[in-house]
Structure formats: C-alpha cells, structure tokens
CSV table of C-alpha atoms in Angstrom, one decimal:
chain,number,residue,atom,x,y,z
A,11,UNK,CA,71.3,135.3,176.5
A,12,UNK,CA,73.8,132.3,176.5
A,13,UNK,CA,75.9,132.2,173.6
A,14,UNK,CA,75.3,129.5,170.9
A,15,UNK,CA,77.6,126.9,171.8
A,16,UNK,CA,77.5,123.0,171.2
A,17,UNK,CA,79.7,120.1,170.9
A,18,UNK,CA,81.2,120.6,167.2
A,19,UNK,CA,79.6,118.6,164.6
A,20,UNK,CA,80.5,117.5,161.2
A,21,UNK,CA,77.8,118.0,158.8
A,22,UNK,CA,77.7,119.2,155.2
A,23,UNK,CA,75.5,122.5,154.7
A,24,UNK,CA,74.6,124.4,151.5
A,25,UNK,CA,72.7,127.7,150.7
A,26,UNK,CA,69.1,127.2,150.9
A,27,UNK,CA,68.6,127.6,147.1
A,28,UNK,CA,71.0,124.8,146.5
A,29,UNK,CA,68.7,121.8,147.9
A,30,UNK,CA,66.4,122.0,144.9
A,31,UNK,CA,66.2,122.5,141.2
A,32,UNK,CA,64.2,125.2,139.6
A,33,UNK,CA,62.2,123.4,136.7
A,34,UNK,CA,59.4,125.8,135.7
A,35,UNK,CA,58.5,129.5,135.9
A,36,UNK,CA,56.0,131.1,138.1
A,37,UNK,CA,55.4,134.3,136.3
A,38,UNK,CA,54.7,137.2,138.4
A,39,UNK,CA,55.8,135.8,141.6
A,40,UNK,CA,59.2,136.5,143.2
A,41,UNK,CA,61.1,133.2,144.3
A,42,UNK,CA,63.3,133.0,147.2
A,43,UNK,CA,64.7,130.0,149.3
A,44,UNK,CA,66.6,132.0,151.6
A,45,UNK,CA,64.7,135.2,152.4
A,46,UNK,CA,62.3,134.0,155.2
A,47,UNK,CA,65.1,131.8,156.4
A,48,UNK,CA,67.4,134.5,156.8
A,49,UNK,CA,64.9,136.5,158.6
A,50,UNK,CA,63.7,133.9,160.9
A,51,UNK,CA,67.2,132.6,161.7
A,52,UNK,CA,68.3,136.1,162.8
A,53,UNK,CA,65.4,135.9,165.3
A,54,UNK,CA,65.9,132.2,166.8
A,55,UNK,CA,67.4,132.0,170.1
A,56,UNK,CA,69.2,129.4,171.8
A,57,UNK,CA,66.5,128.5,174.3
A,58,UNK,CA,64.2,127.9,171.2
A,59,UNK,CA,67.0,125.8,169.6
A,60,UNK,CA,67.2,123.6,173.0
A,61,UNK,CA,63.4,123.3,173.0
A,62,UNK,CA,63.0,122.1,169.4
A,63,UNK,CA,65.9,119.7,170.1
A,64,UNK,CA,63.9,118.5,173.2
A,65,UNK,CA,61.0,117.8,171.5
A,66,UNK,CA,62.7,114.3,170.7
A,67,UNK,CA,64.1,113.7,174.1
A,68,UNK,CA,65.8,110.5,173.3
A,69,UNK,CA,67.9,112.4,170.6
A,70,UNK,CA,68.2,116.0,171.9
A,71,UNK,CA,71.8,115.7,172.6
A,72,UNK,CA,72.2,114.9,168.9
A,73,UNK,CA,69.8,117.4,167.2
A,74,UNK,CA,71.0,120.3,169.3
A,75,UNK,CA,74.7,120.6,167.8
A,76,UNK,CA,73.2,120.3,164.3
A,77,UNK,CA,70.6,123.2,165.0
A,78,UNK,CA,73.3,125.3,166.2
A,79,UNK,CA,75.3,124.9,163.2
A,80,UNK,CA,72.5,125.5,161.1
A,81,UNK,CA,71.7,128.7,163.0
A,82,UNK,CA,75.4,130.0,162.9
A,83,UNK,CA,76.1,129.2,159.4
A,84,UNK,CA,72.9,130.6,157.8
A,85,UNK,CA,73.1,127.2,155.6
A,86,UNK,CA,70.9,124.0,155.5
A,87,UNK,CA,71.6,120.2,155.1
A,88,UNK,CA,71.1,119.2,151.4
A,89,UNK,CA,69.0,116.5,152.7
A,90,UNK,CA,67.4,116.0,156.2
A,91,UNK,CA,68.7,113.1,157.9
A,92,UNK,CA,67.2,111.9,161.2
A,93,UNK,CA,69.2,114.3,163.2
A,94,UNK,CA,68.0,116.9,163.2
A,95,UNK,CA,64.7,116.0,161.0
A,96,UNK,CA,62.9,114.3,163.5
A,97,UNK,CA,63.1,117.3,166.1
A,98,UNK,CA,62.1,119.9,163.2
A,99,UNK,CA,59.1,117.8,162.3
A,100,UNK,CA,58.1,117.1,165.8
A,101,UNK,CA,58.2,121.3,166.4
A,102,UNK,CA,57.1,122.0,162.6
A,103,UNK,CA,53.9,119.6,162.9
A,104,UNK,CA,52.7,120.7,166.3
A,105,UNK,CA,49.3,122.2,166.5
A,106,UNK,CA,49.1,122.6,170.3
A,107,UNK,CA,47.7,125.8,172.2
A,108,UNK,CA,50.2,128.2,172.9
A,109,UNK,CA,52.5,126.9,169.9
A,110,UNK,CA,55.8,129.0,169.7
A,111,UNK,CA,55.0,130.4,166.4
A,112,UNK,CA,58.9,131.5,165.6
A,113,UNK,CA,59.9,128.1,166.5
A,114,UNK,CA,57.5,126.3,164.3
A,115,UNK,CA,57.9,128.8,161.4
A,116,UNK,CA,61.9,128.4,161.5
A,117,UNK,CA,61.1,124.5,161.6
A,118,UNK,CA,58.5,124.5,158.7
A,119,UNK,CA,60.7,126.8,156.7
A,120,UNK,CA,63.8,123.9,157.0
A,121,UNK,CA,61.2,121.3,156.0
A,122,UNK,CA,60.2,123.2,153.1
A,123,UNK,CA,63.6,123.8,151.9
A,124,UNK,CA,65.6,120.8,152.6
A,125,UNK,CA,64.2,117.3,151.2
A,126,UNK,CA,63.9,114.5,153.5
A,127,UNK,CA,62.4,111.1,153.2
A,128,UNK,CA,59.7,111.3,155.6
A,129,UNK,CA,58.6,115.1,154.7
A,130,UNK,CA,55.4,116.0,153.3
A,131,UNK,CA,54.5,119.5,152.3
A,132,UNK,CA,50.9,118.9,153.2
A,133,UNK,CA,51.6,118.6,156.8
A,134,UNK,CA,54.0,121.8,156.8
A,135,UNK,CA,52.6,124.4,154.6
A,136,UNK,CA,49.6,125.1,156.4
A,137,UNK,CA,51.4,125.6,159.5
A,138,UNK,CA,53.9,127.8,158.2
A,139,UNK,CA,51.2,130.2,156.7
A,140,UNK,CA,49.6,130.2,159.9
A,141,UNK,CA,52.5,131.0,162.1
A,142,UNK,CA,53.8,133.7,159.4
A,143,UNK,CA,50.6,135.5,159.7
A,144,UNK,CA,50.7,135.5,163.5
A,145,UNK,CA,54.1,136.7,163.6
A,146,UNK,CA,53.2,139.4,161.0
A,147,UNK,CA,55.6,142.1,159.6
A,148,UNK,CA,57.1,141.4,156.3
A,149,UNK,CA,57.0,137.4,157.0
A,150,UNK,CA,54.1,136.7,155.1
A,151,UNK,CA,55.6,138.3,152.1
A,152,UNK,CA,58.9,136.4,152.6
A,153,UNK,CA,56.8,132.9,153.2
A,154,UNK,CA,55.0,133.6,149.7
A,155,UNK,CA,58.5,133.8,148.0
A,156,UNK,CA,59.4,130.6,149.7
A,157,UNK,CA,56.2,128.9,148.6
A,158,UNK,CA,56.8,130.1,145.1
A,159,UNK,CA,60.2,128.7,144.9
A,160,UNK,CA,59.1,125.5,146.4
A,161,UNK,CA,56.2,125.4,143.8
A,162,UNK,CA,58.6,125.9,141.2
A,163,UNK,CA,61.3,123.4,142.0
A,164,UNK,CA,61.9,119.9,142.3
A,165,UNK,CA,64.0,117.5,144.3
A,166,UNK,CA,67.2,117.0,142.3
A,167,UNK,CA,66.8,113.3,142.2
A,168,UNK,CA,63.5,113.6,140.6
A,169,UNK,CA,64.5,116.3,138.3
A,170,UNK,CA,67.0,114.2,136.6
A,171,UNK,CA,64.7,111.1,136.0
A,172,UNK,CA,64.2,110.9,132.4
A,173,UNK,CA,60.8,111.2,130.5
A,174,UNK,CA,59.1,113.1,133.6
A,175,UNK,CA,56.9,115.9,133.2
A,176,UNK,CA,58.5,118.9,134.8
A,177,UNK,CA,56.1,121.6,133.9
A,178,UNK,CA,53.6,121.3,136.5
A,179,UNK,CA,53.8,123.4,139.7
A,180,UNK,CA,53.4,121.9,143.2
A,181,UNK,CA,49.8,122.2,143.8
A,182,UNK,CA,50.1,122.1,147.5
A,183,UNK,CA,52.6,124.8,147.5
A,184,UNK,CA,50.6,126.9,145.3
A,185,UNK,CA,47.5,126.5,147.6
A,186,UNK,CA,49.4,127.7,150.3
A,187,UNK,CA,50.8,130.6,148.5
A,188,UNK,CA,47.2,131.5,147.6
A,189,UNK,CA,45.8,131.3,151.2
A,190,UNK,CA,48.8,133.5,152.3
A,191,UNK,CA,48.2,136.0,149.7
A,192,UNK,CA,44.5,136.4,149.8
A,193,UNK,CA,44.9,136.9,153.5
A,194,UNK,CA,47.2,139.6,152.9
A,195,UNK,CA,45.5,141.3,149.9
A,196,UNK,CA,42.4,139.9,148.6
A,197,UNK,CA,42.6,142.3,145.7
A,198,UNK,CA,45.8,141.0,144.4
A,199,UNK,CA,45.1,140.4,140.7
A,200,UNK,CA,47.2,137.3,140.6
A,201,UNK,CA,44.9,135.4,142.8
A,202,UNK,CA,42.4,134.9,139.8
A,203,UNK,CA,44.8,132.8,137.7
A,204,UNK,CA,46.2,131.0,140.7
A,205,UNK,CA,42.6,130.1,142.0
A,206,UNK,CA,41.7,128.8,138.3
A,207,UNK,CA,44.9,126.7,138.1
A,208,UNK,CA,44.4,125.2,141.6
A,209,UNK,CA,40.7,124.5,141.1
A,210,UNK,CA,41.5,122.4,137.8
A,211,UNK,CA,44.7,120.6,139.6
A,212,UNK,CA,45.0,117.8,142.0
A,213,UNK,CA,44.9,120.3,145.0
A,214,UNK,CA,41.2,119.8,145.9
A,215,UNK,CA,41.7,116.1,146.2
A,216,UNK,CA,44.4,116.7,149.0
A,217,UNK,CA,43.2,115.7,152.4
A,218,UNK,CA,42.6,118.7,154.5
A,219,UNK,CA,44.1,118.4,157.9
A,220,UNK,CA,42.9,120.6,160.6
A,221,UNK,CA,45.4,123.7,160.0
A,222,UNK,CA,44.3,123.8,156.4
A,223,UNK,CA,40.3,123.8,157.3
A,224,UNK,CA,41.1,126.6,159.8
A,225,UNK,CA,42.8,128.6,156.9
A,226,UNK,CA,40.3,128.0,154.4
A,227,UNK,CA,37.4,128.8,157.0
A,228,UNK,CA,39.1,132.0,158.0
A,229,UNK,CA,40.5,133.4,154.8
A,230,UNK,CA,38.7,131.7,151.7
A,231,UNK,CA,35.1,131.6,153.2
A,232,UNK,CA,34.8,135.3,153.8
A,233,UNK,CA,35.9,136.2,150.3
A,234,UNK,CA,33.6,133.7,148.4
A,235,UNK,CA,30.6,136.4,147.9
A,236,UNK,CA,32.7,138.5,145.9
A,237,UNK,CA,35.3,136.5,144.5
A,238,UNK,CA,33.9,133.9,141.9
A,239,UNK,CA,37.1,132.1,141.2
A,240,UNK,CA,38.0,131.9,144.9
A,241,UNK,CA,34.3,130.6,145.5
A,242,UNK,CA,34.9,128.0,143.0
A,243,UNK,CA,38.1,126.7,144.6
A,244,UNK,CA,36.9,126.8,147.9
A,245,UNK,CA,33.8,124.9,146.7
A,246,UNK,CA,36.0,122.1,145.4
A,247,UNK,CA,38.1,121.8,148.5
A,248,UNK,CA,35.0,121.7,150.8
A,249,UNK,CA,33.6,118.9,148.6
A,250,UNK,CA,36.8,117.1,148.7
A,251,UNK,CA,37.1,117.4,152.4
A,252,UNK,CA,33.6,115.8,153.1
A,253,UNK,CA,34.0,112.8,150.9
C-alpha cells in the first residue's frame, strides 16, 4: 500500500466532538462524535481517498490533500467547505450497485459530524445505517452513538440564537438510530419510547428517498406484527410516503 502523501494544505481541523454543541439529553443512549469516525478512519486507505476525491473529477487535486489531512490527523473541519465537501457528498450520497461501503460510511460519518451549508441529514443518515450494517462488527453500535450525538446537538450558529427552543431532538437522527437499533436488537426496550416519540414528531412527514424505504421495508415491516409501537411508526411513515 502506498503511503499517505499529498501536497501540504493549510486547513483548520478540530476534534469531532467540537463541531456541534450538546443542547439536550438523550437518556439511555451513549453519545459519541468520534468512536465511529476513529474506527473507520483507521481502515480507510489511500486508494479509497483517491477514489473519493476523484468522484469530483474537476476538483480531485484540491479534495485529496484535505482528505489526507483528515485521515492522518483524526480530526475534522469545523465546517465543511467545498473542498472536500463536494467529494464527500458525491461519495456519501452514492446509491449505485457495488458501492464501496467503507468509503461511503467514512464520508457519511464526516457529513454527519461537520456542518456544511448544503448538508442534509435526510440524504446521509439512511446510507450511513445501511453501510454500517453491511460492514458489521461493532460499527452498527458505534454508528448508533454517532446518531444519538447528532440528535442531541445543534450547529453552534443555531444553538446561540436567542429565543430558540433547544429541547427537541433531531427526528431524522432519531429515526436512523431506531432503524439501526431495531435491526441489531428488536427486543431493546429503549425502542418503545423512541418509536412513540418519533410517531408524534415531524419524522413521518420527512420525504422518504429510496434508501429510507429499503430500511423501513427490511427492518420495520417484519417487526410490525409483534411490536405495536413500531407498527404505529411504520404506518405513519408509509402513509406520509404515499401522499
């Protein structure tokens, strides 16, 4: 394997947990911005970083050095600029057959951690769940810690706005957390409260792109006959998706 090398680049990086502010509690759910990133970061290769950078062929030479800095430092940009944000999005949003799940999970993790003007958790979270399930091991558990952290935090610029209600967890992050946990252990007693919270939130009104529908069909649908609260949530999601 070739060494990680690239043209030096001057970019400010911070610890993963410093990109957002914790503004609420999520009782019973461990929070971590760094555990999944650290695990994936230790596995991502130079060749994968080159492919991620090359997903934007016109800017690959600008994306690659930043990706190398992130990989070697174990830190992340406090806010994603176009370099390397565009390459991360193009890879993280990929839904093609034969997708590189390690590369996609790494990109989705960065997009979940570091805020950026064009980022939307709806387009990222389902793919993160899907890729971590495929990769297996302890990655689904670590992904759950990341999603719980995301649900309990806000962008610093939003958190400091006066008069804003900061008591509501991100429903998209909670939905991804529920799907991930239901796939791992459908007997987890924490799922009941989470399903009830989501069924009464805005989550069922979120448009469901294809990766979300796959997860709902493969994870929630088989559990509906024996889990009334998951059945209620799945019904709300299906109704919203057919409007």
